[in-house]
Short mmCIF file of C-alpha atoms in Angstrom, two decimals:
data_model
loop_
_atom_site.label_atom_id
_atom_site.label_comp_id
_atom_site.label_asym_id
_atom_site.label_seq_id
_atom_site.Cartn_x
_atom_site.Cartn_y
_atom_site.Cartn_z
CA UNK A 1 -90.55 77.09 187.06
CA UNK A 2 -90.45 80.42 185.12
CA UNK A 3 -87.59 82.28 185.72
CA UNK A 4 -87.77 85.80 186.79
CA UNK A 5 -84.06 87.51 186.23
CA UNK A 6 -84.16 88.34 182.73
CA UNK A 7 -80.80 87.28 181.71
CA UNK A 8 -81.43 83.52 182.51
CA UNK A 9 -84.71 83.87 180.72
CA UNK A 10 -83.38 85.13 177.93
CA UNK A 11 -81.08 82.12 178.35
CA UNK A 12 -83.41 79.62 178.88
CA UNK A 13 -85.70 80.59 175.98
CA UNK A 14 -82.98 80.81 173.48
CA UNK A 15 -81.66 76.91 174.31
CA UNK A 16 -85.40 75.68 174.42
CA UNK A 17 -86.06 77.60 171.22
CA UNK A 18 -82.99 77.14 169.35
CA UNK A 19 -80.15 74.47 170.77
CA UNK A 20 -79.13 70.77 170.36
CA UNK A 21 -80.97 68.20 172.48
CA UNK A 22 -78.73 68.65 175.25
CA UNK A 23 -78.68 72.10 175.56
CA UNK A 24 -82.58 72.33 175.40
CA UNK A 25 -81.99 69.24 178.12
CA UNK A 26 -80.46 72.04 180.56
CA UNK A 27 -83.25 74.99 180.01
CA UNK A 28 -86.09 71.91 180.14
CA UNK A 29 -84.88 71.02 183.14
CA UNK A 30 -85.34 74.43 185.15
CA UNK A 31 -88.35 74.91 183.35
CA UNK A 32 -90.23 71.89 184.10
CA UNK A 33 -89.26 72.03 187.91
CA UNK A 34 -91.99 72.10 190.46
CA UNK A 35 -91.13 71.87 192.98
CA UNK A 36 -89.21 75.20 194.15
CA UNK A 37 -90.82 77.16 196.42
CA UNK A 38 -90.83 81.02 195.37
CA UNK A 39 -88.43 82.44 197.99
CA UNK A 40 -85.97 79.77 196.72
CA UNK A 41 -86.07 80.35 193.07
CA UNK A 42 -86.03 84.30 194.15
CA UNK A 43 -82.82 83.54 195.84
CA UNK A 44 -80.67 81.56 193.27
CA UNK A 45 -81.83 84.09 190.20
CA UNK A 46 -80.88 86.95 192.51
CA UNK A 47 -77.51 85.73 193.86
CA UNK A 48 -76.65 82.77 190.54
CA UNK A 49 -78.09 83.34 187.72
CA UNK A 50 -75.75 83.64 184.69
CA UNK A 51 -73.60 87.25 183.94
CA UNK A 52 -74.13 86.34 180.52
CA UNK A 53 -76.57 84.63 177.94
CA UNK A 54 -74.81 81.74 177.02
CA UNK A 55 -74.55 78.01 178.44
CA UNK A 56 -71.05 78.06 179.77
CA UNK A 57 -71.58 81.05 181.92
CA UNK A 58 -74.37 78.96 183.64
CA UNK A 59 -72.39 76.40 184.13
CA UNK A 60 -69.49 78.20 186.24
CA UNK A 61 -72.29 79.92 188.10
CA UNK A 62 -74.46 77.17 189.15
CA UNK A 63 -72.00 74.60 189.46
CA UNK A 64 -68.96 76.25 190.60
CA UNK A 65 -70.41 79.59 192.89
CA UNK A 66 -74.20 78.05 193.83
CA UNK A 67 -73.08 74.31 194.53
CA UNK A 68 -70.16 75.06 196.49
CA UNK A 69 -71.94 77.69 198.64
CA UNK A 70 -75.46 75.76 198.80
CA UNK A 71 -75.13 72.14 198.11
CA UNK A 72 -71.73 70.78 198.71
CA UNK A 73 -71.15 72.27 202.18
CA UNK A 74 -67.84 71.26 204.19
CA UNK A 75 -68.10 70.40 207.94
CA UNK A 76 -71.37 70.26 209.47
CA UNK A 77 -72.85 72.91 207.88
CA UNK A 78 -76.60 71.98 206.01
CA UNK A 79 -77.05 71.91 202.37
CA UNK A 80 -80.00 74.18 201.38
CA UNK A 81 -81.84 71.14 200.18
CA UNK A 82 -82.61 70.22 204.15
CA UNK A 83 -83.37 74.02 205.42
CA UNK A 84 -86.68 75.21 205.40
CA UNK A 85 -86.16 77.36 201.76
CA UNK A 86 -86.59 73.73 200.04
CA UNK A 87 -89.90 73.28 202.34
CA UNK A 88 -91.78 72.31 198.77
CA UNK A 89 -89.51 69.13 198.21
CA UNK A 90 -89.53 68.12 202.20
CA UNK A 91 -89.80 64.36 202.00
CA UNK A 92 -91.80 62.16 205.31
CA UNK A 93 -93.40 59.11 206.34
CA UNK A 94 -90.25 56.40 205.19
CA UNK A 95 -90.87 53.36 206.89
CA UNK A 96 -87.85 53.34 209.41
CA UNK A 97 -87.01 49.69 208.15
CA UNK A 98 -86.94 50.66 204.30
CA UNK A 99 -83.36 49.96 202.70
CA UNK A 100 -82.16 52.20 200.19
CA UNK A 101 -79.05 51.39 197.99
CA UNK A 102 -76.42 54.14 195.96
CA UNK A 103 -73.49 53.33 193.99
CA UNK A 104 -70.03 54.96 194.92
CA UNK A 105 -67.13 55.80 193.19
CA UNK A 106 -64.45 54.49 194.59
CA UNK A 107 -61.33 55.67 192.70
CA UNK A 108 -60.34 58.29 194.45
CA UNK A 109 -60.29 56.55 198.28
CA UNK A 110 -58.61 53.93 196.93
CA UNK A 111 -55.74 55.51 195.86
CA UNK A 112 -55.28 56.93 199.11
CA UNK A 113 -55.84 53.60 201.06
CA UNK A 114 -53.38 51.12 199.52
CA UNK A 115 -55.51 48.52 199.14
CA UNK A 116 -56.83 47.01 195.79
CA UNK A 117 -60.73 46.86 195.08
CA UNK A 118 -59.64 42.93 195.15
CA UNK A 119 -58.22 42.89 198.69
CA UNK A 120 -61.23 45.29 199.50
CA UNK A 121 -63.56 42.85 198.65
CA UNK A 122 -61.67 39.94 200.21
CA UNK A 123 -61.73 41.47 203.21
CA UNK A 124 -65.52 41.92 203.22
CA UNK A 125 -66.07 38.72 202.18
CA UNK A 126 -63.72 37.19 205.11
CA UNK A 127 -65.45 39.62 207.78
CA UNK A 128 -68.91 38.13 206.78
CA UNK A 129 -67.44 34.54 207.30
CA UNK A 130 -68.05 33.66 203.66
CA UNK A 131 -64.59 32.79 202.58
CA UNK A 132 -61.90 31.83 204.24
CA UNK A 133 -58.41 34.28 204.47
CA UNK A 134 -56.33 33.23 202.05
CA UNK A 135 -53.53 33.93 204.41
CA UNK A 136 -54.10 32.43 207.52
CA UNK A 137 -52.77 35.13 209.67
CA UNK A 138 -55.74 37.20 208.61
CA UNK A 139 -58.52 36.75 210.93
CA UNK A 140 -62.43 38.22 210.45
CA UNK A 141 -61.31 40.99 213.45
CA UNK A 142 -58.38 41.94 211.21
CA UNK A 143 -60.50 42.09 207.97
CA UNK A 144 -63.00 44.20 209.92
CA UNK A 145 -60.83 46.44 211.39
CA UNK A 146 -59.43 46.88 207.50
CA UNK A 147 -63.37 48.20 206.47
CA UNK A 148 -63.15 50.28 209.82
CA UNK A 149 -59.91 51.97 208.40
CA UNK A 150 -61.04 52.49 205.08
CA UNK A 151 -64.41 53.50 206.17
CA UNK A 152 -63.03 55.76 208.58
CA UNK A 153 -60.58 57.44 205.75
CA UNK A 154 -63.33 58.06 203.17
CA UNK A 155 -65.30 60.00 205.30
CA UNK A 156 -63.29 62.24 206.57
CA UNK A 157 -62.38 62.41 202.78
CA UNK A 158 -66.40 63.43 202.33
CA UNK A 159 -68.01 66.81 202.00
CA UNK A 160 -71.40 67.11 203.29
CA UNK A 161 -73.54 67.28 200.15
CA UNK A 162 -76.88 65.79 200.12
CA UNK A 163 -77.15 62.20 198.95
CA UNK A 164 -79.37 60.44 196.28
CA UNK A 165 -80.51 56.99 196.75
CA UNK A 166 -83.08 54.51 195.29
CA UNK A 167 -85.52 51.70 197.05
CA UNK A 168 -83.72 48.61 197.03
CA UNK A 169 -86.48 46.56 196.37
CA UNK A 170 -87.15 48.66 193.16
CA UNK A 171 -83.85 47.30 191.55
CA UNK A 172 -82.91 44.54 193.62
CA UNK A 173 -83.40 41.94 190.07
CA UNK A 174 -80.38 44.28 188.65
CA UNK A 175 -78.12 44.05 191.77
CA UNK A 176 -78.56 40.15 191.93
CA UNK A 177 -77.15 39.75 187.89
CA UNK A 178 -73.88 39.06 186.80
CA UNK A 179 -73.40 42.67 184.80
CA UNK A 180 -74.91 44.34 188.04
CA UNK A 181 -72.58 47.27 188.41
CA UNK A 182 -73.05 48.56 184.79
CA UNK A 183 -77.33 47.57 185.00
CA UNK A 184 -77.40 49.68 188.20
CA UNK A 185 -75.76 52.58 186.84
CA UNK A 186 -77.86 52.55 183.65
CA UNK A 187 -81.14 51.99 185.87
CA UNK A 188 -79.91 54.73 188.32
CA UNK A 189 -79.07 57.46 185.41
CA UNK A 190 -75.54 57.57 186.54
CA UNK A 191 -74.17 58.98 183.05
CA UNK A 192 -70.70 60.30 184.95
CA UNK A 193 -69.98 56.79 186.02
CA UNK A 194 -69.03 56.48 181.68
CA UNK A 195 -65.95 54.30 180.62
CA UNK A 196 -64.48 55.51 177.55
CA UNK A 197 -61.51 54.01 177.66
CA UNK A 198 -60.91 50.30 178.10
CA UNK A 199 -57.80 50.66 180.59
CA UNK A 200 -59.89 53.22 183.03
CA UNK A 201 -62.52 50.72 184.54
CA UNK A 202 -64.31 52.59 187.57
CA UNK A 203 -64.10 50.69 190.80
CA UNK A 204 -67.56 51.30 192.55
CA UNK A 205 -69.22 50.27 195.57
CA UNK A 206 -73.07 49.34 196.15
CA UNK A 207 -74.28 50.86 199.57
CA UNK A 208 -77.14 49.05 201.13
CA UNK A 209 -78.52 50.78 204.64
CA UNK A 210 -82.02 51.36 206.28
CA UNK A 211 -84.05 54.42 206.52
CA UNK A 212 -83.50 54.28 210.68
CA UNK A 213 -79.70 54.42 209.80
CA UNK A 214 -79.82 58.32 208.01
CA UNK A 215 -82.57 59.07 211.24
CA UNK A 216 -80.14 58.13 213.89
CA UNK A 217 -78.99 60.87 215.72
CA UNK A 218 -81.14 63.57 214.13
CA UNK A 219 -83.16 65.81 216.86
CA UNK A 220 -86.97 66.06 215.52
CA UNK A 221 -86.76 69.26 213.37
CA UNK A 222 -83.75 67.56 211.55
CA UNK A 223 -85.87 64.55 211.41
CA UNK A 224 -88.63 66.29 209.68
CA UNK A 225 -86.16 67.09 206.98
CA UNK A 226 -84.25 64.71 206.05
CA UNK A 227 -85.39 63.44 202.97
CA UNK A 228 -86.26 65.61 199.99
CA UNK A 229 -87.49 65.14 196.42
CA UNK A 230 -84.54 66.11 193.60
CA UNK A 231 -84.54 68.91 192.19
CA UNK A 232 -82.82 71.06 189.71
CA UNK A 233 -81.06 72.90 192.49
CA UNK A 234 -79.91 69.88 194.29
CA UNK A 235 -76.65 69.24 192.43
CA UNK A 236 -74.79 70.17 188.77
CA UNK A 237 -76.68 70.98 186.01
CA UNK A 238 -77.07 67.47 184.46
CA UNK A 239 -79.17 66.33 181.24
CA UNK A 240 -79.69 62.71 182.72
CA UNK A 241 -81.42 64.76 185.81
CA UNK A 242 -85.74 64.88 185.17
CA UNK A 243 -87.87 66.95 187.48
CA UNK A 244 -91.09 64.71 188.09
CA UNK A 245 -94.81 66.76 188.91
CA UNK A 246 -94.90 67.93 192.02
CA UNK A 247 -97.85 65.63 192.62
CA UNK A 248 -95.04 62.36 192.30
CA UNK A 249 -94.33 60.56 195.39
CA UNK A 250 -90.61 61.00 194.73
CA UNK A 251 -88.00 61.61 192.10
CA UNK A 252 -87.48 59.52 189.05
CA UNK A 253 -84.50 58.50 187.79
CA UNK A 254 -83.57 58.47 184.15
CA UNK A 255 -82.30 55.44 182.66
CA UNK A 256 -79.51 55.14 180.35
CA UNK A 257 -81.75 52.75 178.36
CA UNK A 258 -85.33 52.91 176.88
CA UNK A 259 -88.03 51.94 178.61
CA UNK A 260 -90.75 51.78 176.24
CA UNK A 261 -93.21 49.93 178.40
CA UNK A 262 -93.01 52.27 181.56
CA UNK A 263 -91.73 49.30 183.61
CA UNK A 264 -88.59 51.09 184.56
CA UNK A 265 -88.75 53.61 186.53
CA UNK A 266 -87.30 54.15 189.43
CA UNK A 267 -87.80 56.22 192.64
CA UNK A 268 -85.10 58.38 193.96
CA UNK A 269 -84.84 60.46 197.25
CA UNK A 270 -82.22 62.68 198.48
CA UNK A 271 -81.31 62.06 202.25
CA UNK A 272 -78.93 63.54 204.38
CA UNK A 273 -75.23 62.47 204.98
CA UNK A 274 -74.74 59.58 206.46
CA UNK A 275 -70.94 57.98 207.64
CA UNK A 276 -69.82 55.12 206.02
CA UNK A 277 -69.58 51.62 208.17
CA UNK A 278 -68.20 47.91 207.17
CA UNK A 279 -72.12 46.93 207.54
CA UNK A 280 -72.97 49.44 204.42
CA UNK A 281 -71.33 47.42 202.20
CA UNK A 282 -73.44 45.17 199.94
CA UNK A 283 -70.42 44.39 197.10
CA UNK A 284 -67.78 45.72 195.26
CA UNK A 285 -66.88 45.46 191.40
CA UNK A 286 -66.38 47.25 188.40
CA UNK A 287 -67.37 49.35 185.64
CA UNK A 288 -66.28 48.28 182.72
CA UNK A 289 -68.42 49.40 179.94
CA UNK A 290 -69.61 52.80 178.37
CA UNK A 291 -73.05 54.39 178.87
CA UNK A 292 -75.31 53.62 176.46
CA UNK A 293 -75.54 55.08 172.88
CA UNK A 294 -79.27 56.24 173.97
CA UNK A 295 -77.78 58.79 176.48
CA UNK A 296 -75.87 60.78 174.19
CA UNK A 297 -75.83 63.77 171.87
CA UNK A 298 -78.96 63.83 169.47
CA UNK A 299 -80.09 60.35 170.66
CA UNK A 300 -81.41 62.11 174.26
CA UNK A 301 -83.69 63.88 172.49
CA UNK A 302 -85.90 60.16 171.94
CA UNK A 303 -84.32 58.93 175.63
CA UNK A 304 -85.69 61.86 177.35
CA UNK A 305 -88.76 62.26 175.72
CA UNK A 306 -89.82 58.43 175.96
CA UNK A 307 -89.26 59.19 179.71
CA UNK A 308 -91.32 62.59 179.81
CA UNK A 309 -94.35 59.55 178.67
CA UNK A 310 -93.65 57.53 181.21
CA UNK A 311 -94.04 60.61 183.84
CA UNK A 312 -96.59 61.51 182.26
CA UNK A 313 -98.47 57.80 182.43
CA UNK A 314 -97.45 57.45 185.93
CA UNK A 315 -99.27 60.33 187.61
CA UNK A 316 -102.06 61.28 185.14
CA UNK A 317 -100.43 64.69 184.13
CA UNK A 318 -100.28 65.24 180.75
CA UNK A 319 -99.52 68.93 180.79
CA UNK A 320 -96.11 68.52 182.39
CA UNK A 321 -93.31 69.12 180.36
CA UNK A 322 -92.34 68.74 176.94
CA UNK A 323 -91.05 67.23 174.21
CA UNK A 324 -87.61 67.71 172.50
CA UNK A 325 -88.24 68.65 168.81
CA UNK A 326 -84.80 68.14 166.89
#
């Protein structure tokens, strides 16, 4: 996608041309996109594209004034990625019984709840009849009714923002191992979910729901457009985000580690947002370790370039994109 206002082409050309391998990350990123339709790309340069020529005035634009007018809507208002000026990343034809799986954050609701990921878990485990309370005056109506709470808390806690998931059959060997939590982050390209400090472990929670679930409810035209392809208007600008070729299925994610085979990818979709129930649960636990050295600073540079390949393998195009030269 080229851009047309002048000042974020200026922009973009100087970071491709002359920044570090996560600033040419951001420009490469709007620049590889295909998947904007023109009316949409005429819209954000006209209404959010940077006062200035520098990175940082991007940045407050697009992910302070465009996300929290377009994306991250309050209520029941519609993100732009399900109206008809992201018609050129409209997603159809998910089998209604396909289950798709995203990892939450959980630090903030908990704080709120009093209850400990522990006693979280407990509860879930006691509702699904697969341990017994460990007080006896705790039955599997009372744990439920605990998930109901909590359930019923975090989304009114929620904004409306379009949601990214993956396939669960695509990763379902990293959910089943012991180190799942950090595995699916890492597979899922989840670089925010990153422990730097030993004390601040990030309490998470693996969402498991079908296809018919995000349907329910939805009259047909909502139907029709209710899943979408990422793109680089979709969220915050984010250097573990990768536009695929508009003639991809879906979305790629990028993982946190190398994949120098091309056996890792994995599909991602954005649907729109669902509430939370007891039944979405799949398992609780904890992030305990950092992202990987391969996500950071110069080292993305070789990450993201190994994974340009691997788009580039998958669908035959060898014209899209290109490499990071540092």
């Amino acid at each position: 996608m080229m851009p047309v206002n002048p000042t974020l082409k200026s922009l973009l050309d100087d970071l491709a041309k002359n920044g570090d391998a996560v600033s040419i990350a951001y420009a490469h990123n709007y620049l590889f996109e295909e998947r904007i339709a023109a009316d949409r790309q005429r819209a954000y340069e006209d209404d959010f594209a940077p006062a200035r020529t520098d990175l940082k005035a991007w940045k407050e634009s697009h992910n302070g004034r465009y996300c929290y007018s377009k994306i991250m809507m309050a209520g029941n208002q519609t993100p732009e990625t399900f109206s008809e000026i992201n018609r050129a990343a409209f997603l159809t034809g998910l089998e209604e019984s396909q289950h798709v799986v995203r990892l939450e954050c959980l630090d903030g609701v908990l704080k709120g709840s009093g209850l400990t990921l522990a006693e979280l878990a407990e509860h879930l485990e006691i509702w699904r009849e697969r341990k017994k309370p460990s007080d006896d005056k705790v039955t599997v109506e009372d744990a439920k009714a605990v998930l109901e709470d909590f359930c019923q808390k975090w989304n009114n806690e929620r904004d409306n923002r379009p949601m990214f998931a993956a396939f669960y059959d695509e990763i379902k060997e990293d959910i089943e191992a012991p180190d799942w939590t950090s595995r699916v982050r890492d597979r899922l390209g989840l670089s925010h979910y990153d422990v730097l400090y030993p004390e601040k472990n990030i309490p998470v929670a693996l969402m498991l729901y079908p296809v018919s679930k995000i349907l329910k409810g939805l009259k047909k035209e909502e139907k029709e457009r209710a899943f979408a392809v990422p793109t680089v208007l979709d969220g915050d600008l984010n250097t573990h985000f990768f536009p695929t070729p508009a003639s991809a299925n879906y979305g790629r994610t990028l993982d946190l580690e190398p994949d120098p085979n091309c056996e890792r990818l994995v599909s991602e979709i954005l649907h729109r947002r669902i509430d939370y129930a007891p039944d979405h649960f799949l398992k609780f636990g904890e992030i305990s370790t950092p992202i990987p050295p391969h996500a950071r600073g110069k080292a993305l540079a070789a990450l993201r370039n190994q994974h340009l390949f691997c788009l580039r393998y998958e669908t035959g195009m060898e014209g899209f994109g290109e490499d990071i030269s540092v």
